[in-house]
PDB file of C-alpha atoms in Angstrom:
ATOM      1  CA  UNK A  77       0.000   0.000   0.000  1.00 76.00           C
ATOM      2  CA  UNK A  78       0.936   3.610  -0.495  1.00 90.00           C
ATOM      3  CA  UNK A  79       2.219   5.472   2.571  1.00 95.00           C
ATOM      4  CA  UNK A  80      -0.314   7.552   4.490  1.00 96.00           C
ATOM      5  CA  UNK A  81       0.352  11.266   4.991  1.00 98.00           C
ATOM      6  CA  UNK A  82      -0.680  12.751   8.324  1.00 98.00           C
ATOM      7  CA  UNK A  83       0.316  15.532  10.738  1.00 98.00           C
ATOM      8  CA  UNK A  84       3.478  14.700  12.663  1.00 98.00           C
ATOM      9  CA  UNK A  85       3.332  13.828  16.337  1.00 97.00           C
ATOM     10  CA  UNK A  86       6.016  14.390  18.964  1.00 97.00           C
ATOM     11  CA  UNK A  87       6.532  10.599  18.889  1.00 97.00           C
ATOM     12  CA  UNK A  88       7.630  10.957  15.217  1.00 97.00           C
ATOM     13  CA  UNK A  89      10.473  13.395  15.891  1.00 97.00           C
ATOM     14  CA  UNK A  90      13.238  10.820  16.329  1.00 96.00           C
ATOM     15  CA  UNK A  91      12.127   9.095  13.102  1.00 96.00           C
ATOM     16  CA  UNK A  92      12.102  12.437  11.250  1.00 96.00           C
ATOM     17  CA  UNK A  93      15.617  13.081  12.525  1.00 96.00           C
ATOM     18  CA  UNK A  94      16.760   9.603  11.451  1.00 95.00           C
ATOM     19  CA  UNK A  95      15.315  10.182   7.963  1.00 95.00           C
ATOM     20  CA  UNK A  96      16.887  13.622   7.563  1.00 94.00           C
ATOM     21  CA  UNK A  97      20.265  13.010   9.239  1.00 93.00           C
ATOM     22  CA  UNK A  98      21.924  11.124   6.326  1.00 91.00           C
ATOM     23  CA  UNK A  99      20.932  13.964   3.977  1.00 89.00           C
ATOM     24  CA  UNK A 100      22.667  16.516   6.190  1.00 86.00           C
ATOM     25  CA  UNK A 101      26.020  14.800   5.622  1.00 85.00           C
ATOM     26  CA  UNK A 102      25.753  15.345   1.877  1.00 81.00           C
ATOM     27  CA  UNK A 103      24.599  18.960   2.256  1.00 76.00           C
ATOM     28  CA  UNK A 104      21.155  18.294   0.753  1.00 80.00           C
ATOM     29  CA  UNK A 105      19.388  19.351   3.966  1.00 82.00           C
ATOM     30  CA  UNK A 106      20.481  21.391   6.947  1.00 79.00           C
ATOM     31  CA  UNK A 107      20.927  19.533  10.197  1.00 80.00           C
ATOM     32  CA  UNK A 108      18.846  20.422  13.224  1.00 86.00           C
ATOM     33  CA  UNK A 109      18.949  19.540  16.874  1.00 89.00           C
ATOM     34  CA  UNK A 110      16.178  17.301  18.187  1.00 92.00           C
ATOM     35  CA  UNK A 111      14.829  20.200  20.231  1.00 93.00           C
ATOM     36  CA  UNK A 112      14.282  22.169  17.011  1.00 91.00           C
ATOM     37  CA  UNK A 113      12.197  19.348  15.571  1.00 95.00           C
ATOM     38  CA  UNK A 114      10.142  19.106  18.764  1.00 95.00           C
ATOM     39  CA  UNK A 115       9.560  22.880  18.735  1.00 93.00           C
ATOM     40  CA  UNK A 116       8.399  22.745  15.115  1.00 95.00           C
ATOM     41  CA  UNK A 117       6.563  19.388  15.141  1.00 97.00           C
ATOM     42  CA  UNK A 118       3.221  21.094  14.441  1.00 97.00           C
ATOM     43  CA  UNK A 119       4.670  22.357  11.123  1.00 97.00           C
ATOM     44  CA  UNK A 120       5.449  18.826   9.913  1.00 98.00           C
ATOM     45  CA  UNK A 121       3.567  16.250   7.926  1.00 98.00           C
ATOM     46  CA  UNK A 122       4.900  12.698   7.808  1.00 98.00           C
ATOM     47  CA  UNK A 123       4.334   9.796   5.456  1.00 98.00           C
ATOM     48  CA  UNK A 124       4.102   6.450   7.228  1.00 97.00           C
ATOM     49  CA  UNK A 125       4.109   2.976   5.723  1.00 95.00           C
ATOM     50  CA  UNK A 126       1.876   0.068   6.770  1.00 93.00           C
ATOM     51  CA  UNK A 127       4.158  -0.688   9.730  1.00 93.00           C
ATOM     52  CA  UNK A 128       3.947   2.911  10.961  1.00 93.00           C
ATOM     53  CA  UNK A 129       7.520   3.735   9.921  1.00 95.00           C
ATOM     54  CA  UNK A 130       8.160   7.328   8.844  1.00 97.00           C
ATOM     55  CA  UNK A 131       9.249   7.187   5.186  1.00 97.00           C
ATOM     56  CA  UNK A 132       8.775  10.865   4.326  1.00 97.00           C
ATOM     57  CA  UNK A 133       8.470  14.256   5.950  1.00 97.00           C
ATOM     58  CA  UNK A 134       8.030  17.899   5.149  1.00 97.00           C
ATOM     59  CA  UNK A 135       7.265  21.095   7.021  1.00 97.00           C
ATOM     60  CA  UNK A 136       5.406  24.294   6.273  1.00 97.00           C
ATOM     61  CA  UNK A 137       6.881  27.247   8.153  1.00 93.00           C
ATOM     62  CA  UNK A 138       4.836  30.469   8.223  1.00 91.00           C
ATOM     63  CA  UNK A 139       6.974  33.500   7.400  1.00 83.00           C
ATOM     64  CA  UNK A 140       4.445  36.299   6.893  1.00 82.00           C
ATOM     65  CA  UNK A 141       0.700  36.874   6.541  1.00 85.00           C
ATOM     66  CA  UNK A 142       0.712  35.550   2.966  1.00 88.00           C
ATOM     67  CA  UNK A 143       3.984  33.606   2.832  1.00 87.00           C
ATOM     68  CA  UNK A 144       5.323  30.254   4.042  1.00 91.00           C
ATOM     69  CA  UNK A 145       8.389  28.130   3.384  1.00 89.00           C
ATOM     70  CA  UNK A 146       8.494  24.427   2.580  1.00 94.00           C
ATOM     71  CA  UNK A 147      11.237  22.984   4.769  1.00 92.00           C
ATOM     72  CA  UNK A 148      12.830  19.600   5.333  1.00 93.00           C
ATOM     73  CA  UNK A 149      11.014  17.850   2.479  1.00 95.00           C
ATOM     74  CA  UNK A 150      12.525  14.366   2.386  1.00 95.00           C
ATOM     75  CA  UNK A 151      11.619  10.813   1.456  1.00 95.00           C
ATOM     76  CA  UNK A 152      13.465   7.627   2.270  1.00 94.00           C
ATOM     77  CA  UNK A 153      15.716   6.390  -0.564  1.00 91.00           C
ATOM     78  CA  UNK A 154      13.513   3.393  -1.342  1.00 92.00           C
ATOM     79  CA  UNK A 155      10.542   5.770  -1.794  1.00 93.00           C
ATOM     80  CA  UNK A 156      12.230   7.982  -4.403  1.00 90.00           C
ATOM     81  CA  UNK A 157      10.498   7.832  -7.756  1.00 90.00           C
ATOM     82  CA  UNK A 158       7.230   6.536  -6.274  1.00 93.00           C
ATOM     83  CA  UNK A 159       5.436   9.888  -6.275  1.00 94.00           C
ATOM     84  CA  UNK A 160       5.659  10.257  -2.505  1.00 96.00           C
ATOM     85  CA  UNK A 161       7.622  13.513  -2.746  1.00 95.00           C
ATOM     86  CA  UNK A 162       4.912  14.888  -5.042  1.00 96.00           C
ATOM     87  CA  UNK A 163       2.212  13.822  -2.578  1.00 97.00           C
ATOM     88  CA  UNK A 164       4.086  15.369   0.357  1.00 97.00           C
ATOM     89  CA  UNK A 165       4.590  18.692  -1.438  1.00 97.00           C
ATOM     90  CA  UNK A 166       0.975  18.738  -2.627  1.00 96.00           C
ATOM     91  CA  UNK A 167      -0.220  18.164   0.943  1.00 97.00           C
ATOM     92  CA  UNK A 168       1.993  20.997   2.222  1.00 98.00           C
ATOM     93  CA  UNK A 169       0.696  23.357  -0.487  1.00 97.00           C
ATOM     94  CA  UNK A 170      -2.881  22.378   0.368  1.00 96.00           C
ATOM     95  CA  UNK A 171      -2.141  23.141   4.007  1.00 96.00           C
ATOM     96  CA  UNK A 172      -0.797  26.576   2.995  1.00 97.00           C
ATOM     97  CA  UNK A 173      -3.972  27.271   0.999  1.00 95.00           C
ATOM     98  CA  UNK A 174      -6.129  26.218   3.971  1.00 95.00           C
ATOM     99  CA  UNK A 175      -4.250  28.754   6.091  1.00 95.00           C
ATOM    100  CA  UNK A 176      -5.062  31.482   3.563  1.00 95.00           C
ATOM    101  CA  UNK A 177      -1.501  31.878   2.315  1.00 94.00           C
ATOM    102  CA  UNK A 178      -0.874  32.900  -1.265  1.00 92.00           C
ATOM    103  CA  UNK A 179       2.863  32.294  -1.713  1.00 89.00           C
ATOM    104  CA  UNK A 180       5.191  29.449  -0.783  1.00 93.00           C
ATOM    105  CA  UNK A 181       8.977  29.667  -0.865  1.00 86.00           C
ATOM    106  CA  UNK A 182      11.667  26.987  -0.815  1.00 88.00           C
ATOM    107  CA  UNK A 183      15.443  26.806  -0.857  1.00 83.00           C
ATOM    108  CA  UNK A 184      16.440  23.745  -2.820  1.00 85.00           C
ATOM    109  CA  UNK A 185      18.873  21.799  -4.956  1.00 83.00           C
ATOM    110  CA  UNK A 186      15.874  20.019  -6.559  1.00 87.00           C
ATOM    111  CA  UNK A 187      15.002  22.803  -9.008  1.00 89.00           C
ATOM    112  CA  UNK A 188      13.421  20.479 -11.572  1.00 92.00           C
ATOM    113  CA  UNK A 189      11.181  18.815  -8.960  1.00 93.00           C
ATOM    114  CA  UNK A 190       9.889  22.110  -7.597  1.00 93.00           C
ATOM    115  CA  UNK A 191       9.532  23.567 -11.114  1.00 94.00           C
ATOM    116  CA  UNK A 192       7.154  20.721 -11.967  1.00 94.00           C
ATOM    117  CA  UNK A 193       5.026  21.916  -9.048  1.00 92.00           C
ATOM    118  CA  UNK A 194       4.731  25.533 -10.179  1.00 93.00           C
ATOM    119  CA  UNK A 195       7.754  26.996  -8.390  1.00 92.00           C
ATOM    120  CA  UNK A 196       9.937  29.516 -10.215  1.00 88.00           C
ATOM    121  CA  UNK A 197      13.384  30.868  -9.453  1.00 86.00           C
ATOM    122  CA  UNK A 198      12.774  33.815  -7.166  1.00 76.00           C
ATOM    123  CA  UNK A 199      13.407  37.411  -8.098  1.00 72.00           C
ATOM    124  CA  UNK A 200      14.279  39.861  -5.337  1.00 63.00           C
ATOM    125  CA  UNK A 201      10.951  41.550  -4.788  1.00 61.00           C
ATOM    126  CA  UNK A 202       9.978  42.170  -1.195  1.00 58.00           C
ATOM    127  CA  UNK A 203       8.194  45.399  -0.309  1.00 57.00           C
ATOM    128  CA  UNK A 204      10.443  47.614   1.853  1.00 58.00           C
ATOM    129  CA  UNK A 205       8.058  47.685   4.851  1.00 63.00           C
ATOM    130  CA  UNK A 206       7.793  43.859   4.853  1.00 60.00           C
ATOM    131  CA  UNK A 207      11.542  43.518   4.334  1.00 53.00           C
ATOM    132  CA  UNK A 208      12.171  45.680   7.413  1.00 60.00           C
ATOM    133  CA  UNK A 209       9.791  43.573   9.507  1.00 59.00           C
ATOM    134  CA  UNK A 210      11.290  40.285   8.313  1.00 58.00           C
ATOM    135  CA  UNK A 211      14.790  41.529   9.150  1.00 58.00           C
ATOM    136  CA  UNK A 212      13.791  41.377  12.833  1.00 58.00           C
ATOM    137  CA  UNK A 213      13.401  37.616  12.734  1.00 61.00           C
ATOM    138  CA  UNK A 214      16.277  35.429  13.961  1.00 59.00           C
ATOM    139  CA  UNK A 215      14.993  32.602  11.703  1.00 64.00           C
ATOM    140  CA  UNK A 216      17.628  31.514   9.164  1.00 61.00           C
ATOM    141  CA  UNK A 217      14.923  30.575   6.655  1.00 61.00           C
ATOM    142  CA  UNK A 218      13.755  34.168   6.556  1.00 63.00           C
ATOM    143  CA  UNK A 219      17.352  35.320   6.126  1.00 56.00           C
ATOM    144  CA  UNK A 220      17.629  32.933   3.157  1.00 60.00           C
ATOM    145  CA  UNK A 221      14.330  34.200   1.729  1.00 59.00           C
ATOM    146  CA  UNK A 222      15.654  37.773   1.919  1.00 57.00           C
ATOM    147  CA  UNK A 223      18.958  36.590   0.399  1.00 57.00           C
ATOM    148  CA  UNK A 224      20.958  38.204   3.172  1.00 49.00           C
ATOM    149  CA  UNK A 225      24.720  38.108   2.741  1.00 49.00           C
ATOM    150  CA  UNK A 226      25.254  36.453   6.135  1.00 45.00           C
ATOM    151  CA  UNK A 227      23.577  33.235   4.936  1.00 45.00           C
ATOM    152  CA  UNK A 228      25.213  33.054   1.519  1.00 46.00           C
ATOM    153  CA  UNK A 229      28.095  30.828   2.719  1.00 44.00           C
ATOM    154  CA  UNK A 230      25.496  28.340   4.023  1.00 41.00           C
ATOM    155  CA  UNK A 231      23.368  28.074   0.892  1.00 44.00           C
ATOM    156  CA  UNK A 232      25.832  25.751  -0.866  1.00 51.00           C
ATOM    157  CA  UNK A 233      24.468  26.736  -4.269  1.00 63.00           C
ATOM    158  CA  UNK A 234      20.801  26.204  -3.390  1.00 75.00           C
ATOM    159  CA  UNK A 235      18.187  27.939  -5.497  1.00 81.00           C
ATOM    160  CA  UNK A 236      15.533  30.204  -4.004  1.00 80.00           C
ATOM    161  CA  UNK A 237      12.179  29.368  -5.560  1.00 83.00           C
ATOM    162  CA  UNK A 238       8.627  30.572  -5.004  1.00 84.00           C
ATOM    163  CA  UNK A 239       5.128  29.740  -6.186  1.00 92.00           C
ATOM    164  CA  UNK A 240       1.808  31.508  -6.030  1.00 91.00           C
ATOM    165  CA  UNK A 241      -0.907  29.160  -4.831  1.00 92.00           C
ATOM    166  CA  UNK A 242      -3.430  28.325  -7.475  1.00 70.00           C
ATOM    167  CA  UNK A 243      -0.663  27.881 -10.076  1.00 50.00           C
ATOM    168  CA  UNK A 244       1.010  24.839  -8.517  1.00 45.00           C
ATOM    169  CA  UNK A 245       0.190  21.458  -9.978  1.00 45.00           C
TER     170      UNK A 245
END
């Protein structure tokens, strides 16, 4: 059977970490401490197989009244090419729409994957008053969204992409 996608529970955090950890060693995803996953567990969706094992995860992090970021989108190696990544991203975009958001951002090496889902390489266009508000956030994802120089060494060649909801497929 196909994995089931559901909201993550605190009991899933160690499995999320185990799924993501190998990808941090190759620079595909940024590593996080367990406490960070626990603090953000309500942002996560997980895909679980018939045995209840987490085989995919992804988070939707709210950045502004109309903007969120897809974070930590990952599927287990044996699930690649099965459509699970597509299902995870679609579920995260649906969640963003349910929250009334109109734009979703990501920082990714998987440009082709996100392009197939309506994301485009991001141009620098943030209204000055919003930019000034976002600058107050200590969140590194917001710093990456704003393309601040202090995060450039950490981006490892990632591409900033964005979609407007209603255009994603």
